[in-house]
Short mmCIF file of C-alpha atoms in Angstrom, two decimals:
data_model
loop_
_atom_site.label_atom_id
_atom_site.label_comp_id
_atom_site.label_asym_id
_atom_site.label_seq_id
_atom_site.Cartn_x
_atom_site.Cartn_y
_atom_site.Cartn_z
CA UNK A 30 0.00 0.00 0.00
CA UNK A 31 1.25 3.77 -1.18
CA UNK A 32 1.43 6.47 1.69
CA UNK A 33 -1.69 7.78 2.45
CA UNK A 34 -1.28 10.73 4.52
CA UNK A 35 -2.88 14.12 5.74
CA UNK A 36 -1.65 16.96 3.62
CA UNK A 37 -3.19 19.59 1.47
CA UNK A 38 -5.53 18.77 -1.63
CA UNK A 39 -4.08 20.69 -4.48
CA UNK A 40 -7.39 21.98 -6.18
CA UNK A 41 -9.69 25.03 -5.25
CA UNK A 42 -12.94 25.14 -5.58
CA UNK A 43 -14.44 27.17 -8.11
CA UNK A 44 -14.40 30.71 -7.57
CA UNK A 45 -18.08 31.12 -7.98
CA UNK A 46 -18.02 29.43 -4.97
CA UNK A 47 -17.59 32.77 -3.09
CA UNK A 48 -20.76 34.33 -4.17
CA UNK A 49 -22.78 31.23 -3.18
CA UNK A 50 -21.28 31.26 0.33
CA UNK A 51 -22.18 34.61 0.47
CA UNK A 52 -25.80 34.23 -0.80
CA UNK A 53 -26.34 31.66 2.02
CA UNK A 54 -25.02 34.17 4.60
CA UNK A 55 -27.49 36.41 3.59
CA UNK A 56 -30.14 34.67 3.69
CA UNK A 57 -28.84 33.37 7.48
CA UNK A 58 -27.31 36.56 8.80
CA UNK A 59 -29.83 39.11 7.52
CA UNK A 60 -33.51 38.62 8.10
CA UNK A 61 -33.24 39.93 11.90
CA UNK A 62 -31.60 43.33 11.52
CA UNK A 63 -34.21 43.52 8.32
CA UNK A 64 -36.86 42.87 10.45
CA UNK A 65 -35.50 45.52 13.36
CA UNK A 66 -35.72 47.81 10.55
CA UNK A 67 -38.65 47.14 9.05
CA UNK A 68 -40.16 47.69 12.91
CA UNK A 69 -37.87 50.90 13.38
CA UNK A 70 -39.91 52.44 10.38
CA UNK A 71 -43.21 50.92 11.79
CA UNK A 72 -43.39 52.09 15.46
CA UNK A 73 -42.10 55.78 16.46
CA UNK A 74 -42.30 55.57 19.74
CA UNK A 75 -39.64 52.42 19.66
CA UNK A 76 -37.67 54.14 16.92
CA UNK A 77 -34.64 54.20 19.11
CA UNK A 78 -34.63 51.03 20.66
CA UNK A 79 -35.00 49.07 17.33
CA UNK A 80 -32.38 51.44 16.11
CA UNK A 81 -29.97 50.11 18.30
CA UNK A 82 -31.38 46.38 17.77
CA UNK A 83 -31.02 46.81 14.13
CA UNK A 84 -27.29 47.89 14.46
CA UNK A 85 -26.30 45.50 16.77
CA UNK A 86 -28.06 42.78 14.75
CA UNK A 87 -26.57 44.25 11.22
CA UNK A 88 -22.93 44.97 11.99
CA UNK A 89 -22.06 41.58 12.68
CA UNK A 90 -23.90 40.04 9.80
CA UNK A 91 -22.71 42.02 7.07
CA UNK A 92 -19.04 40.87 8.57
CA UNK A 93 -20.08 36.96 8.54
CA UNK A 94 -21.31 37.89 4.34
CA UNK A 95 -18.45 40.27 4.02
CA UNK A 96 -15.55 37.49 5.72
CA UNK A 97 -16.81 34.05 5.69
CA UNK A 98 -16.72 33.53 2.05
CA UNK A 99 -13.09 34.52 1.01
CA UNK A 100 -12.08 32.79 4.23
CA UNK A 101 -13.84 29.57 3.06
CA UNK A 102 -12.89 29.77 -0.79
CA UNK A 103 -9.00 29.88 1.13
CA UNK A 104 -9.67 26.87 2.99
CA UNK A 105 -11.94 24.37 0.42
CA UNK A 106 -9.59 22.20 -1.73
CA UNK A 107 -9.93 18.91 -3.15
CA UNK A 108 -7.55 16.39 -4.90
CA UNK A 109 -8.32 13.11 -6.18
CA UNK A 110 -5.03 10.24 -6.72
CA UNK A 111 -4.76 6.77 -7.98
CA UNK A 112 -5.31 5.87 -4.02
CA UNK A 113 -7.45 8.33 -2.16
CA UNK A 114 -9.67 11.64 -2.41
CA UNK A 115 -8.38 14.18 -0.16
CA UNK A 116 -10.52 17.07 0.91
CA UNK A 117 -10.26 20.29 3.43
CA UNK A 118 -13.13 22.14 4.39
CA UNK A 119 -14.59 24.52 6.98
CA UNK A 120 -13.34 27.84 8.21
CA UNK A 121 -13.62 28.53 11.91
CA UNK A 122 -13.48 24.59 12.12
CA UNK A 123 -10.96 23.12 9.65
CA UNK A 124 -11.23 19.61 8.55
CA UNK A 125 -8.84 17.89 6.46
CA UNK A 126 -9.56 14.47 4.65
CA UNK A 127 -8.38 11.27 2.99
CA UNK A 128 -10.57 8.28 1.93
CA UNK A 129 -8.64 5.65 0.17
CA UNK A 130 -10.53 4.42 -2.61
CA UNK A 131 -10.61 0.62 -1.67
CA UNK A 132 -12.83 2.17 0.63
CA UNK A 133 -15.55 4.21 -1.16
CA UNK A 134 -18.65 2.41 -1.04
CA UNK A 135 -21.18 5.43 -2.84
CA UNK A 136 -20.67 8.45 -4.92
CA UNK A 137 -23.35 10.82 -5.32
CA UNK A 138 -23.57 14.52 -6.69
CA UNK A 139 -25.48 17.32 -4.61
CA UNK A 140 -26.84 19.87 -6.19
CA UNK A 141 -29.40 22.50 -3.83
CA UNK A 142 -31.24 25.58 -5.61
CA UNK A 143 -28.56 27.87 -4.89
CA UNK A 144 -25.48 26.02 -5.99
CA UNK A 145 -27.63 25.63 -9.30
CA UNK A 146 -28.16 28.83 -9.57
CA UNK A 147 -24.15 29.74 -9.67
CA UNK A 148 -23.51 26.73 -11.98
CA UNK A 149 -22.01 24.82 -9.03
CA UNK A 150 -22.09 21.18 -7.31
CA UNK A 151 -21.12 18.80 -4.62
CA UNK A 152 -19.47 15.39 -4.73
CA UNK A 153 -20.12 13.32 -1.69
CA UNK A 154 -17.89 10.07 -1.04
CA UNK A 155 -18.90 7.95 1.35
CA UNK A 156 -17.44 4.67 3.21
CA UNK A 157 -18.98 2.24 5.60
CA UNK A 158 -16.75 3.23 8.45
CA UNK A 159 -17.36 6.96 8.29
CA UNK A 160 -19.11 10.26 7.92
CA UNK A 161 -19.28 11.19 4.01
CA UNK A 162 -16.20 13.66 2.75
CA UNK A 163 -18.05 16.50 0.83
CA UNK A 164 -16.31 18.68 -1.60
CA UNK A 165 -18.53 21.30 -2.04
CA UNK A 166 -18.37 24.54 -4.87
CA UNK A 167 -17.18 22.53 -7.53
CA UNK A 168 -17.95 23.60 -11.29
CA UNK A 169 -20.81 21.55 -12.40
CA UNK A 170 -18.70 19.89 -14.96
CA UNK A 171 -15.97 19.50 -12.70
CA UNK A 172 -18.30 17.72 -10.34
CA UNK A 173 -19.86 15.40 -12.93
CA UNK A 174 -16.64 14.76 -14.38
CA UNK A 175 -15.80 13.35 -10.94
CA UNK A 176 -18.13 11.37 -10.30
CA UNK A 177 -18.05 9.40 -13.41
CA UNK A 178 -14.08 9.18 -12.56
CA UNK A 179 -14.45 7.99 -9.09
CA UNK A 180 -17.33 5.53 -9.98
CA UNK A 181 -15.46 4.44 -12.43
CA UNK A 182 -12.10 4.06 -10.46
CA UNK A 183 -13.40 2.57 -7.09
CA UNK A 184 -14.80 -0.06 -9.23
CA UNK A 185 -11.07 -0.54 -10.67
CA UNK A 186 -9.88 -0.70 -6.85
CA UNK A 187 -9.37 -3.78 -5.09
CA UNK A 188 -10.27 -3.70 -1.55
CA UNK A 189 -12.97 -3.51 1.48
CA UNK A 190 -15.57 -1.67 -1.00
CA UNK A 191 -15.19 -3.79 -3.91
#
């Protein structure tokens, strides 16, 4: 058996990646301060109160859809060998990891309304030992592309899976 170790997948995701990240923030981080607002212009006599709410609500939202992207896009690489995929993901919590092949039991491509909307996709690999690795922001060609690789290879692959 070849080396397997933990070190760093050599491919990014795809940059479009960055405004899909940020589109989900949005949709997280700013329905409360909208909604402060929307009662700041509704009630006068509470004008100041849900001014403050809507600030303290807003400012750190727009720095989780201004931050968290770019920090993510740095962080989200894949790789895929002759023996293993390797994957890192997260941003405040990192995860790095490597799946030998022998291993892979399914493949499957995710694909949500938003990552369709930026021309994106998901590969999930998953083994019977362990939680699914997810590479996530892939080009949608990219992603098809490997799946039909890795279906095609882990059926090649001698081992537990096979």
């Amino acid at each position: 058996m070849s080396d397997l170790r933990l070190r760093p997948p050599r491919n990014r995701v795809a940059r479009r990646s960055i405004g899909w990240w940020s589109a989900q923030a949005a949709v997280f981080a700013l329905p409360l301060p909208l909604t402060f607002g929307i009662l700041w212009a509704s009630i006068p006599p509470t004008r100041e109160l849900f001014l403050w709410f809507t600030l303290v609500s807003l400012v750190p939202g727009l720095l989780y859809v201004a931050v968290m992207p770019y920090w993510r896009y740095r962080v989200h690489r894949w790789e895929v060998t002759g023996e293993a995929v390797y994957s890192a993901s997260g941003w405040l919590w990192q995860q790095w990891r490597v799946v030998p092949l022998s291993r892979v039991q399914t493949v499957d491509t995710l694909r949500g309304p938003l990552q369709q909307l930026f021309g994106l996709s998901g590969v999930s690999v998953t083994t019977a030992s362990s939680s699914a690795v997810r590479i996530k922001g892939l080009d949608r060609e990219v992603g098809d592309e490997l799946v039909a690789y890795l279906t095609s290879r882990t059926h090649a692959v001698p081992g537990d899976a096979a």
